[in-house]
Amino acid sequence: MIVLPVPMVVALLLGFLFLRATLFTKTPRLLAALLLACACQSVTVSVVQYYGVSELRLLQPITASLIPALAWVAFLDGAIRSQRKSRDLFHFLIPVVMACAVLAFPVTIDALLVVIFVGYGVAILVMLHRHSDDLANTRLASGHFPAVIWRIIAIALITSAISDICITLALSYGYHGAPGLILSVFSSVALLMIGFLCLSPDIVTEPVEGDGDEYDAPSNAPGVHRQENAPHKTNEDVPVHAIMEQLEALVIGKKLYLDPDLTLARLARRLGFPLKQVSTAINLVTGENVSRYINKLRIEHACRELETGQNVTTAMLASGFNTKSNFNREFLRITGSTPTKWQSHSTVTQQTSISQ
């Protein structure tokens, strides 16, 4: 009976996810590349630690260093901005730096890996905090979930760094059998977690042309007409209430909130204000972040649809939601009830009112 080590099992799962992502889903190329990098790293760990292919031992830290760099650029590309910058290419020089360390300064390998993984993990967490979970290019229907997913990926990167520290400590104290166990538990779980999260529909979105402060007109929201090259207002002294008046005229008046692909970047471009000003105005006036503000309008619309007798799925799709999980989560958050229970209660209330 063939027994596969845990890293090889993880590699096979990640390889399957990579094939699924490239053949059957519209996964962005950088997320697919991150999946492939995690799969290759699991294979490398397995053949070095469990099959004794010592020739690849020097390759292991080099391939590992590519993972956090890919995660960072994929995060910027899929969440913060939609157009890649030329400076992003410098992040892919990290494996070159690691290769130089492997060849010239092998004593620094462990410390350098820890710095790379922790550095990129912390950078993602800092960027999420700076944007207050208002990510420019994730669908607003997903609520706070995209930020949660990226936060978990960042923690997984940091966890991988902790495993390197544990291996170094174990070897220094003479526990030479510990590296395989540590890699099986910490690194394999972290890589598998990153791989599965890369395929989450909450962060897998089709790229939008233009930079993060622009907007592509929504595709199918009723009453919305495409507005090319909207003037960009850069005056930071514009009162937040003035911004909100224009925002409500656009979002509510033209029912822009019904666009299922609406993002903060698209909303800001259509409005003609920078992302930060739009996000800040909504936060100060409503006390909510952008996704909660938009999803509240969507749920109110869904309630009106349910009151007319529409089924839950029809009301969900008509209100700008693509997935039932996001719809149910936001419906419960706003109304305190599930859509089915809310509709049943509404029907009973209407019948009682009519009978009286």
Coordinates of C-alpha atoms in Angstrom, one line a residue:
M1 CA 0.0 0.0 0.0
I2 CA 1.4 3.4 -1.0
V3 CA 1.5 5.9 1.8
L4 CA 1.9 9.6 0.8
P5 CA 3.3 12.1 3.2
V6 CA 1.1 15.0 4.2
P7 CA 3.0 17.6 2.0
M8 CA 2.5 15.4 -1.1
V9 CA -1.2 15.0 -0.4
V10 CA -1.4 18.8 0.0
A11 CA 0.5 19.2 -3.3
L12 CA -2.0 16.9 -5.1
L13 CA -5.0 18.9 -3.7
L14 CA -3.4 22.2 -4.7
G15 CA -2.6 20.8 -8.1
F16 CA -6.2 19.8 -8.6
L17 CA -7.4 23.3 -7.4
F18 CA -5.0 24.9 -9.9
L19 CA -6.3 22.8 -12.8
R20 CA -9.9 23.6 -11.7
A21 CA -9.1 27.3 -11.5
T22 CA -7.5 27.5 -14.9
L23 CA -9.9 25.3 -16.8
F24 CA -13.3 25.8 -15.3
T25 CA -13.3 29.2 -13.4
K26 CA -12.4 32.8 -14.2
T27 CA -9.7 32.9 -11.6
P28 CA -7.3 35.8 -12.1
R29 CA -3.9 34.8 -13.3
L30 CA -2.0 35.9 -10.2
L31 CA -4.2 33.9 -7.9
A32 CA -3.8 30.9 -10.2
A33 CA 0.0 31.4 -10.1
L34 CA -0.2 31.6 -6.3
L35 CA -2.0 28.2 -6.3
L36 CA 0.6 26.7 -8.5
A37 CA 3.5 28.1 -6.4
C38 CA 1.9 26.6 -3.3
A39 CA 1.6 23.2 -5.0
C40 CA 5.2 23.3 -6.3
Q41 CA 6.4 24.2 -2.8
S42 CA 4.5 21.3 -1.3
V43 CA 6.1 18.9 -3.8
T44 CA 9.6 20.3 -3.1
V45 CA 9.1 19.9 0.7
S46 CA 7.9 16.4 0.2
V47 CA 10.7 15.1 -2.0
V48 CA 13.4 16.8 0.2
Q49 CA 12.0 15.9 3.6
Y50 CA 10.4 12.5 2.9
Y51 CA 12.1 11.1 -0.2
G52 CA 15.6 12.2 0.5
V53 CA 16.2 14.2 -2.7
S54 CA 18.8 16.4 -1.1
E55 CA 19.8 18.0 -4.4
L56 CA 16.6 20.1 -4.2
R57 CA 17.3 21.3 -0.6
L58 CA 18.8 24.5 -1.9
L59 CA 15.9 25.1 -4.2
Q60 CA 13.4 24.9 -1.3
P61 CA 13.9 28.4 0.2
I62 CA 14.0 29.9 -3.3
T63 CA 10.6 28.6 -4.3
A64 CA 9.2 29.4 -0.9
S65 CA 10.2 33.0 -1.1
L66 CA 8.0 33.4 -4.3
I67 CA 4.8 32.7 -2.4
P68 CA 4.5 35.8 -0.2
A69 CA 5.6 38.0 -3.1
L70 CA 2.8 36.5 -5.3
A71 CA 0.3 36.8 -2.5
W72 CA 1.1 40.5 -2.1
V73 CA 0.9 41.4 -5.8
A74 CA -2.3 39.3 -6.1
F75 CA -3.8 41.2 -3.1
L76 CA -2.9 44.6 -4.7
D77 CA -4.2 43.5 -8.1
G78 CA -7.4 42.0 -6.9
A79 CA -8.4 44.1 -3.9
I80 CA -6.7 47.5 -3.9
R81 CA -6.2 48.4 -7.5
S82 CA -7.2 46.9 -10.8
Q83 CA -4.3 48.0 -13.0
R84 CA -0.8 46.5 -12.3
K85 CA 2.0 48.9 -11.8
S86 CA 5.5 48.4 -13.3
R87 CA 7.0 48.6 -9.8
D88 CA 5.1 45.4 -8.9
L89 CA 7.6 43.5 -11.0
F90 CA 10.3 44.2 -8.4
H91 CA 8.5 41.9 -5.9
F92 CA 9.3 39.0 -8.2
L93 CA 13.0 39.6 -7.6
I94 CA 12.6 38.2 -4.1
P95 CA 13.5 34.7 -5.3
V96 CA 16.6 36.1 -6.9
V97 CA 17.7 37.7 -3.6
M98 CA 17.0 34.4 -1.9
A99 CA 19.1 32.6 -4.5
C100 CA 22.0 34.9 -3.9
A101 CA 21.7 34.2 -0.1
V102 CA 21.6 30.5 -0.7
L103 CA 24.8 30.6 -2.8
A104 CA 26.8 33.3 -1.0
F105 CA 25.3 33.6 2.6
P106 CA 23.6 30.3 3.5
V107 CA 23.7 31.2 7.2
T108 CA 21.1 34.0 6.5
I109 CA 18.5 31.7 4.7
D110 CA 16.3 31.0 7.7
A111 CA 16.3 34.6 8.9
L112 CA 15.6 36.0 5.5
L113 CA 12.7 33.6 4.9
V114 CA 11.1 34.7 8.2
V115 CA 11.6 38.4 7.3
I116 CA 10.0 37.8 3.8
F117 CA 7.0 35.9 5.0
V118 CA 6.3 38.1 8.1
G119 CA 7.0 41.3 6.1
Y120 CA 4.5 40.5 3.4
G121 CA 1.9 39.1 5.8
V122 CA 2.1 42.3 8.0
A123 CA 2.0 44.5 4.9
I124 CA -1.3 42.9 3.9
L125 CA -2.7 43.4 7.4
V126 CA -1.5 47.0 7.5
M127 CA -3.1 47.7 4.1
L128 CA -6.4 46.2 5.2
H129 CA -6.4 48.3 8.3
R130 CA -5.5 51.5 6.3
H131 CA -8.5 50.9 4.0
S132 CA -10.8 50.0 6.8
D133 CA -11.9 46.8 4.9
D134 CA -13.2 49.0 2.1
L135 CA -11.4 47.2 -0.7
A136 CA -11.6 49.0 -4.0
N137 CA -12.1 46.1 -6.4
T138 CA -14.1 43.5 -4.5
R139 CA -17.8 43.2 -5.1
L140 CA -19.7 45.2 -2.4
A141 CA -22.3 42.3 -2.2
S142 CA -19.6 40.2 -0.5
G143 CA -19.6 42.6 2.5
H144 CA -16.6 42.3 4.8
F145 CA -15.7 38.7 3.6
P146 CA -13.0 39.6 1.1
A147 CA -11.1 41.5 3.8
V148 CA -11.5 38.5 6.2
I149 CA -10.2 36.2 3.5
W150 CA -7.1 38.3 2.8
R151 CA -6.5 38.7 6.5
I152 CA -6.5 34.9 6.9
I153 CA -4.1 34.6 4.0
A154 CA -1.8 37.1 5.7
I155 CA -1.9 35.2 8.9
A156 CA -1.2 32.0 7.0
L157 CA 2.0 33.6 5.6
I158 CA 3.0 34.6 9.1
T159 CA 2.3 31.1 10.4
S160 CA 4.7 29.7 7.7
A161 CA 7.4 32.0 9.1
I162 CA 6.7 30.7 12.6
S163 CA 7.2 27.1 11.3
D164 CA 10.7 28.1 10.0
I165 CA 11.5 29.5 13.5
C166 CA 10.3 26.3 15.1
I167 CA 12.4 24.2 12.8
T168 CA 15.5 26.3 13.5
L169 CA 14.9 26.0 17.3
A170 CA 14.3 22.2 17.0
L171 CA 17.5 21.6 15.1
S172 CA 19.5 23.8 17.5
Y173 CA 18.3 21.6 20.4
G174 CA 19.1 18.4 18.6
Y175 CA 15.6 17.3 17.5
H176 CA 16.6 16.3 14.0
G177 CA 13.3 14.5 13.3
A178 CA 11.2 17.6 14.1
P179 CA 11.4 19.4 10.7
G180 CA 9.3 16.9 8.9
L181 CA 6.6 17.0 11.5
I182 CA 6.6 20.8 11.7
L183 CA 6.4 21.1 8.0
S184 CA 3.5 18.6 7.8
V185 CA 1.5 20.5 10.5
F186 CA 2.3 24.2 10.0
S187 CA 3.5 24.8 6.4
S188 CA 1.2 22.2 4.8
V189 CA -1.9 23.6 6.5
A190 CA -0.9 27.2 5.7
L191 CA -0.3 26.4 2.0
L192 CA -3.5 24.4 1.8
M193 CA -5.4 27.3 3.4
I194 CA -4.0 29.8 1.0
G195 CA -4.9 27.6 -1.9
F196 CA -8.5 27.1 -0.9
L197 CA -9.0 30.8 -0.1
C198 CA -7.6 31.8 -3.5
L199 CA -10.7 30.2 -5.1
S200 CA -13.2 31.9 -2.9
P201 CA -15.9 33.7 -5.0
D202 CA -15.6 36.6 -2.6
I203 CA -12.2 37.6 -3.9
V204 CA -12.2 36.0 -7.4
T205 CA -13.5 38.9 -9.5
E206 CA -12.9 39.9 -13.1
P207 CA -10.4 42.7 -13.5
V208 CA -11.7 46.2 -14.2
E209 CA -9.8 48.4 -16.6
G210 CA -8.4 51.7 -15.2
D211 CA -6.9 52.6 -11.9
G212 CA -8.4 52.2 -8.5
D213 CA -9.9 55.7 -8.5
E214 CA -11.9 55.3 -11.7
Y215 CA -15.1 53.6 -12.5
D216 CA -16.4 51.5 -15.3
A217 CA -20.1 52.0 -15.7
P218 CA -22.2 49.1 -14.4
S219 CA -23.3 46.5 -16.9
N220 CA -26.9 45.8 -16.1
A221 CA -28.3 48.0 -13.4
P222 CA -31.6 49.5 -14.5
G223 CA -31.6 53.2 -15.2
V224 CA -27.8 53.5 -15.4
H225 CA -26.1 54.8 -18.5
R226 CA -22.4 54.6 -19.3
Q227 CA -20.5 57.8 -18.5
E228 CA -17.1 57.9 -20.2
N229 CA -14.2 59.9 -18.8
A230 CA -16.1 61.4 -15.9
P231 CA -14.3 64.5 -14.5
H232 CA -12.2 63.6 -11.5
K233 CA -12.8 66.0 -8.6
T234 CA -9.6 66.3 -6.5
N235 CA -10.7 69.1 -4.1
E236 CA -10.4 67.6 -0.6
D237 CA -12.4 70.5 0.9
V238 CA -15.6 69.3 -0.6
P239 CA -18.1 68.8 2.3
V240 CA -18.9 65.2 3.0
H241 CA -22.6 66.0 2.9
A242 CA -22.2 67.4 -0.6
I243 CA -20.5 64.2 -1.6
M244 CA -23.3 62.2 0.0
E245 CA -26.0 64.2 -1.9
Q246 CA -24.3 63.4 -5.2
L247 CA -23.8 59.8 -4.1
E248 CA -27.4 59.3 -3.2
A249 CA -28.6 60.9 -6.4
L250 CA -26.5 58.4 -8.3
V251 CA -26.9 55.3 -6.2
I252 CA -30.5 55.6 -5.2
G253 CA -31.8 57.9 -8.0
K254 CA -30.4 55.7 -10.8
K255 CA -30.6 52.5 -8.8
L256 CA -26.9 51.9 -9.1
Y257 CA -26.9 49.7 -6.1
L258 CA -28.7 47.0 -8.1
D259 CA -25.5 46.3 -10.2
P260 CA -24.2 43.0 -8.9
D261 CA -20.6 43.9 -10.0
L262 CA -20.6 47.2 -8.2
T263 CA -17.3 48.0 -6.4
L264 CA -15.9 51.0 -4.5
A265 CA -13.6 51.7 -7.4
R266 CA -16.4 51.7 -9.9
L267 CA -18.6 53.8 -7.7
A268 CA -15.9 56.4 -7.1
R269 CA -15.2 56.7 -10.8
R270 CA -18.8 57.1 -11.7
L271 CA -19.1 59.8 -9.0
G272 CA -15.9 61.5 -9.9
F273 CA -14.3 61.6 -6.5
P274 CA -11.2 59.8 -5.1
L275 CA -11.9 56.5 -3.4
K276 CA -10.9 57.8 0.1
Q277 CA -13.3 60.8 -0.1
V278 CA -16.2 58.5 -1.1
S279 CA -15.4 56.0 1.6
T280 CA -14.9 58.7 4.3
A281 CA -18.1 60.5 3.4
I282 CA -20.2 57.3 3.8
N283 CA -18.5 56.4 7.0
L284 CA -19.0 59.9 8.6
V285 CA -22.6 60.4 7.4
T286 CA -24.0 56.9 7.8
G287 CA -21.7 55.3 10.3
E288 CA -21.3 52.4 7.9
N289 CA -18.6 51.3 5.5
V290 CA -19.3 51.3 1.8
S291 CA -20.4 47.7 1.5
R292 CA -22.8 47.9 4.4
Y293 CA -24.3 51.1 3.0
I294 CA -24.9 49.6 -0.4
N295 CA -26.1 46.2 0.9
K296 CA -28.6 47.9 3.1
L297 CA -30.2 49.5 0.0
R298 CA -30.2 46.1 -1.7
I299 CA -31.8 44.3 1.3
E300 CA -34.5 47.0 1.4
H301 CA -35.1 46.4 -2.3
A302 CA -35.2 42.6 -1.7
C303 CA -37.8 43.1 1.1
R304 CA -40.0 45.0 -1.3
E305 CA -39.7 42.2 -3.8
L306 CA -40.5 39.6 -1.2
E307 CA -43.6 41.6 -0.2
T308 CA -44.9 41.3 -3.8
G309 CA -44.7 37.5 -3.6
Q310 CA -41.4 37.0 -5.4
N311 CA -39.5 33.9 -4.3
V312 CA -36.2 34.3 -2.4
T313 CA -33.9 33.5 -5.4
T314 CA -35.7 36.0 -7.7
A315 CA -35.6 38.7 -5.0
M316 CA -31.9 38.0 -4.4
L317 CA -30.9 38.3 -8.1
A318 CA -33.1 41.4 -8.6
S319 CA -31.5 43.1 -5.7
G320 CA -27.8 42.9 -6.9
F321 CA -26.6 39.7 -5.1
N322 CA -24.9 36.9 -7.0
T323 CA -24.7 34.2 -4.2
K324 CA -27.3 33.1 -1.8
S325 CA -24.7 32.9 1.1
N326 CA -23.9 36.6 0.8
F327 CA -27.6 37.5 0.4
N328 CA -28.6 35.4 3.5
R329 CA -25.8 36.8 5.6
E330 CA -26.6 40.4 4.8
F331 CA -30.3 39.9 5.1
L332 CA -29.9 38.4 8.6
R333 CA -27.5 41.2 9.6
I334 CA -30.0 43.9 8.5
T335 CA -33.4 42.5 9.3
G336 CA -32.5 40.0 12.1
S337 CA -34.3 37.2 10.2
T338 CA -33.8 34.9 7.2
P339 CA -35.5 35.8 3.9
T340 CA -38.0 32.9 4.2
K341 CA -39.0 33.8 7.8
W342 CA -39.2 37.5 6.9
Q343 CA -41.5 36.8 4.0
S344 CA -43.7 34.5 6.0
H345 CA -44.0 37.0 8.8
S346 CA -44.7 39.8 6.2
T347 CA -47.4 37.7 4.6
V348 CA -49.1 37.0 7.9
T349 CA -49.0 40.7 8.8
Q350 CA -50.5 41.7 5.5
Q351 CA -53.3 39.1 5.8
T352 CA -54.1 40.3 9.4
S353 CA -54.2 43.9 8.3
I354 CA -56.6 43.0 5.4
S355 CA -58.9 41.0 7.7
Q356 CA -59.1 43.9 10.2

